[in-house]
PDB file of C-alpha atoms in Angstrom:
ATOM      1  CA  UNK T 147     -48.263 -41.892   9.051  1.00 87.00           C
ATOM      2  CA  UNK T 148     -50.462 -44.436  11.100  1.00 88.00           C
ATOM      3  CA  UNK T 149     -54.355 -43.714   9.970  1.00 92.00           C
ATOM      4  CA  UNK T 150     -57.608 -45.093  11.218  1.00 96.00           C
ATOM      5  CA  UNK T 151     -60.906 -44.954  10.750  1.00 95.00           C
ATOM      6  CA  UNK T 152     -63.794 -46.019  11.988  1.00 96.00           C
ATOM      7  CA  UNK T 153     -67.310 -45.204  10.422  1.00 95.00           C
ATOM      8  CA  UNK T 154     -70.387 -45.180   9.770  1.00 97.00           C
ATOM      9  CA  UNK T 155     -69.921 -41.983  11.724  1.00 96.00           C
ATOM     10  CA  UNK T 156     -73.890 -41.927  12.912  1.00 96.00           C
ATOM     11  CA  UNK T 157     -76.689 -44.995  12.687  1.00 96.00           C
ATOM     12  CA  UNK T 158     -80.038 -44.605  14.158  1.00 97.00           C
ATOM     13  CA  UNK T 159     -81.074 -48.368  14.304  1.00 97.00           C
ATOM     14  CA  UNK T 160     -84.755 -50.231  15.489  1.00 97.00           C
ATOM     15  CA  UNK T 161     -84.213 -52.083  18.421  1.00 97.00           C
ATOM     16  CA  UNK T 162     -83.948 -55.273  17.351  1.00 97.00           C
ATOM     17  CA  UNK T 163     -81.911 -54.601  14.556  1.00 97.00           C
ATOM     18  CA  UNK T 164     -78.513 -56.045  13.924  1.00 97.00           C
ATOM     19  CA  UNK T 165     -75.176 -53.928  14.693  1.00 97.00           C
ATOM     20  CA  UNK T 166     -72.363 -53.748  12.315  1.00 97.00           C
ATOM     21  CA  UNK T 167     -69.414 -51.330  12.647  1.00 98.00           C
ATOM     22  CA  UNK T 168     -66.177 -51.212  11.299  1.00 98.00           C
ATOM     23  CA  UNK T 169     -62.319 -49.560  11.925  1.00 97.00           C
ATOM     24  CA  UNK T 170     -59.572 -49.466  10.302  1.00 97.00           C
ATOM     25  CA  UNK T 171     -56.118 -49.080  11.000  1.00 96.00           C
ATOM     26  CA  UNK T 172     -52.878 -47.892   8.094  1.00 95.00           C
ATOM     27  CA  UNK T 173     -49.496 -47.733   8.231  1.00 93.00           C
ATOM     28  CA  UNK T 174     -48.663 -49.906  10.907  1.00 91.00           C
ATOM     29  CA  UNK T 175     -48.661 -53.529  11.516  1.00 89.00           C
ATOM     30  CA  UNK T 176     -49.946 -56.117  14.193  1.00 90.00           C
ATOM     31  CA  UNK T 177     -51.339 -53.471  16.778  1.00 92.00           C
ATOM     32  CA  UNK T 178     -53.427 -53.962  19.619  1.00 92.00           C
ATOM     33  CA  UNK T 179     -56.789 -53.200  18.302  1.00 95.00           C
ATOM     34  CA  UNK T 180     -59.224 -51.666  21.043  1.00 95.00           C
ATOM     35  CA  UNK T 181     -63.150 -51.277  21.088  1.00 95.00           C
ATOM     36  CA  UNK T 182     -64.537 -48.806  24.059  1.00 94.00           C
ATOM     37  CA  UNK T 183     -68.132 -46.934  24.685  1.00 94.00           C
ATOM     38  CA  UNK T 184     -69.129 -44.020  25.963  1.00 91.00           C
ATOM     39  CA  UNK T 185     -72.276 -43.269  27.550  1.00 80.00           C
ATOM     40  CA  UNK T 186     -73.304 -40.012  28.988  1.00 73.00           C
ATOM     41  CA  UNK T 187     -71.436 -39.226  31.833  1.00 67.00           C
ATOM     42  CA  UNK T 188     -69.894 -42.799  32.433  1.00 70.00           C
ATOM     43  CA  UNK T 189     -66.444 -41.805  30.945  1.00 83.00           C
ATOM     44  CA  UNK T 190     -64.860 -44.673  28.648  1.00 89.00           C
ATOM     45  CA  UNK T 191     -65.742 -48.224  29.550  1.00 89.00           C
ATOM     46  CA  UNK T 192     -63.710 -50.962  27.899  1.00 91.00           C
ATOM     47  CA  UNK T 193     -65.577 -53.312  25.590  1.00 94.00           C
ATOM     48  CA  UNK T 194     -63.241 -54.972  23.779  1.00 94.00           C
ATOM     49  CA  UNK T 195     -59.541 -55.459  22.640  1.00 92.00           C
ATOM     50  CA  UNK T 196     -56.782 -57.812  20.273  1.00 93.00           C
ATOM     51  CA  UNK T 197     -53.296 -58.857  20.546  1.00 90.00           C
ATOM     52  CA  UNK T 198     -53.758 -60.872  17.017  1.00 91.00           C
ATOM     53  CA  UNK T 199     -56.067 -61.696  14.493  1.00 93.00           C
ATOM     54  CA  UNK T 200     -58.426 -63.647  16.102  1.00 89.00           C
ATOM     55  CA  UNK T 201     -58.373 -63.137  18.887  1.00 91.00           C
ATOM     56  CA  UNK T 202     -60.986 -61.453  21.689  1.00 92.00           C
ATOM     57  CA  UNK T 203     -60.732 -60.065  24.919  1.00 90.00           C
ATOM     58  CA  UNK T 204     -63.741 -59.229  26.541  1.00 89.00           C
ATOM     59  CA  UNK T 205     -64.541 -57.404  29.634  1.00 84.00           C
ATOM     60  CA  UNK T 206     -68.063 -56.765  29.989  1.00 80.00           C
ATOM     61  CA  UNK T 207     -70.559 -59.411  29.040  1.00 65.00           C
ATOM     62  CA  UNK T 208     -73.448 -58.022  27.493  1.00 78.00           C
ATOM     63  CA  UNK T 209     -74.919 -57.937  23.607  1.00 88.00           C
ATOM     64  CA  UNK T 210     -72.282 -57.099  21.699  1.00 94.00           C
ATOM     65  CA  UNK T 211     -69.774 -59.220  19.955  1.00 95.00           C
ATOM     66  CA  UNK T 212     -66.591 -58.145  18.285  1.00 96.00           C
ATOM     67  CA  UNK T 213     -64.025 -59.829  15.260  1.00 96.00           C
ATOM     68  CA  UNK T 214     -60.690 -59.221  13.655  1.00 96.00           C
ATOM     69  CA  UNK T 215     -61.095 -60.875  10.330  1.00 95.00           C
ATOM     70  CA  UNK T 216     -57.751 -59.450   9.159  1.00 94.00           C
ATOM     71  CA  UNK T 217     -54.517 -57.792  10.674  1.00 95.00           C
ATOM     72  CA  UNK T 218     -55.731 -54.242  11.372  1.00 95.00           C
ATOM     73  CA  UNK T 219     -59.279 -54.516  11.089  1.00 96.00           C
ATOM     74  CA  UNK T 220     -61.863 -54.848  13.914  1.00 97.00           C
ATOM     75  CA  UNK T 221     -65.571 -55.360  13.788  1.00 97.00           C
ATOM     76  CA  UNK T 222     -68.413 -54.796  16.500  1.00 97.00           C
ATOM     77  CA  UNK T 223     -71.536 -56.940  16.180  1.00 97.00           C
ATOM     78  CA  UNK T 224     -74.630 -57.407  17.162  1.00 96.00           C
ATOM     79  CA  UNK T 225     -76.959 -59.965  16.661  1.00 95.00           C
ATOM     80  CA  UNK T 226     -80.008 -57.928  17.912  1.00 96.00           C
ATOM     81  CA  UNK T 227     -79.951 -54.234  19.645  1.00 96.00           C
ATOM     82  CA  UNK T 228     -81.151 -53.358  22.420  1.00 95.00           C
ATOM     83  CA  UNK T 229     -81.758 -49.667  24.099  1.00 94.00           C
ATOM     84  CA  UNK T 230     -78.835 -49.701  26.172  1.00 91.00           C
ATOM     85  CA  UNK T 231     -76.700 -49.789  23.347  1.00 93.00           C
ATOM     86  CA  UNK T 232     -76.961 -46.352  22.343  1.00 93.00           C
ATOM     87  CA  UNK T 233     -73.644 -43.983  22.837  1.00 93.00           C
ATOM     88  CA  UNK T 234     -70.408 -43.222  21.068  1.00 95.00           C
ATOM     89  CA  UNK T 235     -68.609 -46.547  20.164  1.00 96.00           C
ATOM     90  CA  UNK T 236     -64.611 -45.300  19.937  1.00 96.00           C
ATOM     91  CA  UNK T 237     -62.437 -47.656  18.415  1.00 97.00           C
ATOM     92  CA  UNK T 238     -58.283 -47.644  18.809  1.00 96.00           C
ATOM     93  CA  UNK T 239     -54.621 -49.009  17.802  1.00 94.00           C
ATOM     94  CA  UNK T 240     -52.664 -48.985  20.916  1.00 89.00           C
ATOM     95  CA  UNK T 241     -48.174 -49.540  20.357  1.00 78.00           C
ATOM     96  CA  UNK T 242     -46.236 -51.374  22.998  1.00 74.00           C
ATOM     97  CA  UNK T 243     -46.096 -49.021  25.068  1.00 72.00           C
ATOM     98  CA  UNK T 244     -49.866 -49.105  26.092  1.00 78.00           C
ATOM     99  CA  UNK T 245     -50.455 -45.575  23.924  1.00 87.00           C
ATOM    100  CA  UNK T 246     -53.586 -45.721  22.430  1.00 92.00           C
ATOM    101  CA  UNK T 247     -54.581 -43.959  18.944  1.00 93.00           C
ATOM    102  CA  UNK T 248     -58.732 -42.947  18.873  1.00 95.00           C
ATOM    103  CA  UNK T 249     -60.822 -43.387  15.564  1.00 96.00           C
ATOM    104  CA  UNK T 250     -63.346 -40.398  15.229  1.00 95.00           C
ATOM    105  CA  UNK T 251     -65.931 -41.843  16.477  1.00 95.00           C
ATOM    106  CA  UNK T 252     -69.311 -43.716  15.755  1.00 96.00           C
ATOM    107  CA  UNK T 253     -72.172 -42.349  17.211  1.00 95.00           C
ATOM    108  CA  UNK T 254     -75.123 -45.487  17.536  1.00 96.00           C
ATOM    109  CA  UNK T 255     -79.465 -44.760  18.816  1.00 96.00           C
ATOM    110  CA  UNK T 256     -80.914 -47.382  19.178  1.00 96.00           C
ATOM    111  CA  UNK T 257     -84.949 -46.008  18.927  1.00 96.00           C
TER     112      UNK T 257
ATOM    113  CA  UNK G1398     -56.861 -53.445  39.902  1.00 73.00           C
ATOM    114  CA  UNK G1399     -55.796 -50.487  39.182  1.00 82.00           C
ATOM    115  CA  UNK G1400     -57.486 -47.127  38.921  1.00 90.00           C
ATOM    116  CA  UNK G1401     -57.740 -43.723  38.073  1.00 94.00           C
ATOM    117  CA  UNK G1402     -59.449 -40.779  39.456  1.00 95.00           C
ATOM    118  CA  UNK G1403     -60.757 -37.588  38.461  1.00 96.00           C
ATOM    119  CA  UNK G1404     -62.450 -35.676  41.492  1.00 96.00           C
ATOM    120  CA  UNK G1405     -63.865 -33.025  39.247  1.00 95.00           C
ATOM    121  CA  UNK G1406     -66.495 -33.642  36.830  1.00 94.00           C
ATOM    122  CA  UNK G1407     -66.898 -30.448  35.861  1.00 96.00           C
ATOM    123  CA  UNK G1408     -64.820 -27.448  35.709  1.00 97.00           C
ATOM    124  CA  UNK G1409     -65.796 -23.764  34.787  1.00 97.00           C
ATOM    125  CA  UNK G1410     -62.926 -21.284  34.439  1.00 97.00           C
ATOM    126  CA  UNK G1411     -62.070 -17.433  33.254  1.00 97.00           C
ATOM    127  CA  UNK G1412     -60.662 -17.246  28.830  1.00 97.00           C
ATOM    128  CA  UNK G1413     -56.766 -16.417  30.298  1.00 97.00           C
ATOM    129  CA  UNK G1414     -57.588 -17.976  33.703  1.00 98.00           C
ATOM    130  CA  UNK G1415     -54.750 -20.779  34.694  1.00 97.00           C
ATOM    131  CA  UNK G1416     -56.076 -24.520  35.324  1.00 97.00           C
ATOM    132  CA  UNK G1417     -55.282 -27.761  38.074  1.00 98.00           C
ATOM    133  CA  UNK G1418     -57.231 -30.648  36.211  1.00 98.00           C
ATOM    134  CA  UNK G1419     -56.381 -33.019  39.134  1.00 98.00           C
ATOM    135  CA  UNK G1420     -56.383 -36.991  38.523  1.00 97.00           C
ATOM    136  CA  UNK G1421     -55.366 -39.660  41.342  1.00 96.00           C
ATOM    137  CA  UNK G1422     -54.183 -43.224  40.455  1.00 94.00           C
ATOM    138  CA  UNK G1423     -54.095 -47.040  42.574  1.00 91.00           C
ATOM    139  CA  UNK G1424     -51.117 -48.962  41.234  1.00 83.00           C
ATOM    140  CA  UNK G1425     -49.328 -51.303  41.760  1.00 73.00           C
ATOM    141  CA  UNK G1426     -45.748 -50.087  40.310  1.00 75.00           C
ATOM    142  CA  UNK G1427     -45.581 -46.733  38.943  1.00 75.00           C
ATOM    143  CA  UNK G1428     -47.249 -46.707  35.833  1.00 86.00           C
ATOM    144  CA  UNK G1429     -47.175 -44.601  32.883  1.00 91.00           C
ATOM    145  CA  UNK G1430     -49.626 -42.361  32.617  1.00 94.00           C
ATOM    146  CA  UNK G1431     -51.619 -40.391  30.081  1.00 95.00           C
ATOM    147  CA  UNK G1432     -53.676 -36.976  29.616  1.00 97.00           C
ATOM    148  CA  UNK G1433     -56.542 -37.027  26.396  1.00 97.00           C
ATOM    149  CA  UNK G1434     -58.415 -34.785  25.485  1.00 97.00           C
ATOM    150  CA  UNK G1435     -61.907 -34.755  23.639  1.00 95.00           C
ATOM    151  CA  UNK G1436     -64.266 -32.321  21.853  1.00 93.00           C
ATOM    152  CA  UNK G1437     -67.497 -32.982  21.849  1.00 88.00           C
ATOM    153  CA  UNK G1438     -68.676 -35.792  19.262  1.00 87.00           C
ATOM    154  CA  UNK G1439     -64.868 -36.638  18.338  1.00 90.00           C
ATOM    155  CA  UNK G1440     -62.510 -39.226  19.436  1.00 92.00           C
ATOM    156  CA  UNK G1441     -59.935 -38.703  22.037  1.00 94.00           C
ATOM    157  CA  UNK G1442     -55.978 -36.829  20.964  1.00 95.00           C
ATOM    158  CA  UNK G1443     -53.133 -37.298  23.480  1.00 95.00           C
ATOM    159  CA  UNK G1444     -52.116 -34.286  25.314  1.00 97.00           C
ATOM    160  CA  UNK G1445     -49.408 -35.793  27.195  1.00 96.00           C
ATOM    161  CA  UNK G1446     -47.716 -39.391  28.044  1.00 94.00           C
ATOM    162  CA  UNK G1447     -44.953 -38.956  31.235  1.00 93.00           C
ATOM    163  CA  UNK G1448     -42.631 -43.011  31.642  1.00 88.00           C
ATOM    164  CA  UNK G1449     -40.257 -41.844  32.960  1.00 86.00           C
ATOM    165  CA  UNK G1450     -37.333 -38.846  33.940  1.00 88.00           C
ATOM    166  CA  UNK G1451     -38.301 -35.563  33.981  1.00 89.00           C
ATOM    167  CA  UNK G1452     -41.593 -35.614  36.242  1.00 92.00           C
ATOM    168  CA  UNK G1453     -42.815 -32.442  34.595  1.00 96.00           C
ATOM    169  CA  UNK G1454     -43.835 -33.309  30.910  1.00 97.00           C
ATOM    170  CA  UNK G1455     -44.500 -31.313  28.476  1.00 97.00           C
ATOM    171  CA  UNK G1456     -47.946 -31.808  25.798  1.00 96.00           C
ATOM    172  CA  UNK G1457     -49.926 -30.192  22.698  1.00 96.00           C
ATOM    173  CA  UNK G1458     -51.993 -27.344  23.289  1.00 95.00           C
ATOM    174  CA  UNK G1459     -49.711 -25.438  26.273  1.00 96.00           C
ATOM    175  CA  UNK G1460     -50.566 -28.395  28.708  1.00 98.00           C
ATOM    176  CA  UNK G1461     -48.330 -29.869  31.481  1.00 98.00           C
ATOM    177  CA  UNK G1462     -48.317 -32.010  33.867  1.00 98.00           C
ATOM    178  CA  UNK G1463     -46.319 -33.216  36.941  1.00 97.00           C
ATOM    179  CA  UNK G1464     -45.815 -36.711  38.234  1.00 95.00           C
ATOM    180  CA  UNK G1465     -46.010 -36.960  41.778  1.00 94.00           C
ATOM    181  CA  UNK G1466     -45.569 -40.688  43.541  1.00 91.00           C
ATOM    182  CA  UNK G1467     -45.885 -39.595  46.813  1.00 91.00           C
ATOM    183  CA  UNK G1468     -48.783 -39.157  46.520  1.00 94.00           C
ATOM    184  CA  UNK G1469     -50.059 -40.822  43.442  1.00 93.00           C
ATOM    185  CA  UNK G1470     -50.862 -38.567  41.194  1.00 96.00           C
ATOM    186  CA  UNK G1471     -50.518 -36.659  37.866  1.00 97.00           C
ATOM    187  CA  UNK G1472     -52.393 -33.252  36.873  1.00 98.00           C
ATOM    188  CA  UNK G1473     -52.906 -31.343  34.027  1.00 98.00           C
ATOM    189  CA  UNK G1474     -52.500 -28.104  34.304  1.00 98.00           C
ATOM    190  CA  UNK G1475     -52.302 -24.631  31.946  1.00 98.00           C
ATOM    191  CA  UNK G1476     -51.146 -20.939  33.390  1.00 97.00           C
ATOM    192  CA  UNK G1477     -53.692 -19.537  30.439  1.00 97.00           C
ATOM    193  CA  UNK G1478     -56.689 -21.049  29.361  1.00 98.00           C
ATOM    194  CA  UNK G1479     -57.486 -20.355  26.188  1.00 97.00           C
ATOM    195  CA  UNK G1480     -62.232 -20.834  24.760  1.00 96.00           C
ATOM    196  CA  UNK G1481     -61.058 -23.426  22.615  1.00 96.00           C
ATOM    197  CA  UNK G1482     -59.433 -25.046  25.210  1.00 97.00           C
ATOM    198  CA  UNK G1483     -63.176 -26.133  26.206  1.00 97.00           C
ATOM    199  CA  UNK G1484     -63.189 -30.331  26.126  1.00 96.00           C
ATOM    200  CA  UNK G1485     -63.752 -33.483  27.442  1.00 96.00           C
ATOM    201  CA  UNK G1486     -60.416 -34.136  29.632  1.00 97.00           C
ATOM    202  CA  UNK G1487     -59.275 -38.346  30.726  1.00 97.00           C
ATOM    203  CA  UNK G1488     -56.540 -39.515  32.536  1.00 97.00           C
ATOM    204  CA  UNK G1489     -54.784 -42.471  32.114  1.00 94.00           C
ATOM    205  CA  UNK G1490     -52.891 -45.255  32.695  1.00 91.00           C
ATOM    206  CA  UNK G1491     -51.225 -48.569  31.610  1.00 86.00           C
ATOM    207  CA  UNK G1492     -48.443 -50.922  32.535  1.00 75.00           C
ATOM    208  CA  UNK G1493     -45.099 -50.565  32.624  1.00 69.00           C
ATOM    209  CA  UNK G1494     -44.045 -54.173  31.584  1.00 66.00           C
ATOM    210  CA  UNK G1495     -46.352 -54.850  29.716  1.00 59.00           C
ATOM    211  CA  UNK G1496     -48.189 -53.126  26.563  1.00 58.00           C
ATOM    212  CA  UNK G1497     -51.381 -55.547  25.279  1.00 68.00           C
ATOM    213  CA  UNK G1498     -52.785 -54.509  29.353  1.00 76.00           C
ATOM    214  CA  UNK G1499     -55.472 -52.448  27.667  1.00 84.00           C
ATOM    215  CA  UNK G1500     -55.005 -48.714  29.566  1.00 88.00           C
ATOM    216  CA  UNK G1501     -56.733 -47.483  32.408  1.00 89.00           C
ATOM    217  CA  UNK G1502     -58.792 -44.805  31.763  1.00 92.00           C
ATOM    218  CA  UNK G1503     -60.772 -42.084  34.458  1.00 93.00           C
ATOM    219  CA  UNK G1504     -64.292 -41.033  34.465  1.00 92.00           C
ATOM    220  CA  UNK G1505     -63.153 -38.051  33.203  1.00 95.00           C
ATOM    221  CA  UNK G1506     -63.287 -34.030  33.460  1.00 96.00           C
ATOM    222  CA  UNK G1507     -65.285 -30.954  31.471  1.00 96.00           C
ATOM    223  CA  UNK G1508     -63.907 -28.119  31.231  1.00 97.00           C
ATOM    224  CA  UNK G1509     -65.703 -24.941  30.279  1.00 97.00           C
ATOM    225  CA  UNK G1510     -64.832 -21.314  29.647  1.00 97.00           C
ATOM    226  CA  UNK G1511     -66.094 -18.685  30.341  1.00 96.00           C
ATOM    227  CA  UNK G1512     -65.643 -15.268  28.655  1.00 91.00           C
TER     228      UNK G1512
END
């Protein structure tokens, strides 16, 4: 069966520090991969999605970037974090019908 | 552009009472429709989905949803709510012609359950 792993689960970082959140999927090949962010009371905001290795679509211009170095690995990064980057980050993988399967999320607090 | 509206930000119901969470969408054609649930600090879990066929779909945990094309709605229902149903619920839509296009989510409805 397919599983999705996301880490770290919790992260507290100072403003200006770098960020790396990692997501890996097992049990499937060539999945569509997604990064979402949840800020308090603002629902799900799509940040990036990828339909293949090295193919990244950015939905929102911001301080973040994404990379897909391997078929089932999706990384969210930042060179210098801002206070506004705080939030709950969710990785997901998708199938052809659009259905998404989510990881457990990473809580980022920028101080 | 496609959009999803969940008119209720927060709903409180008594345990054992019935529940209906509203979802309206704007889309050029009949989309794929989904309901997800999120417990605090957790990822989203799929409750149910509608692709085609019978407009009343059954999901996990005793939930069901009905697709009404004329009203562009996909409301989620449960006949008797349990305290463990307290969570955030998200409605989402996706295109039927491309699995690569990301789902569009509503802003969510937070459900509280009281004794």
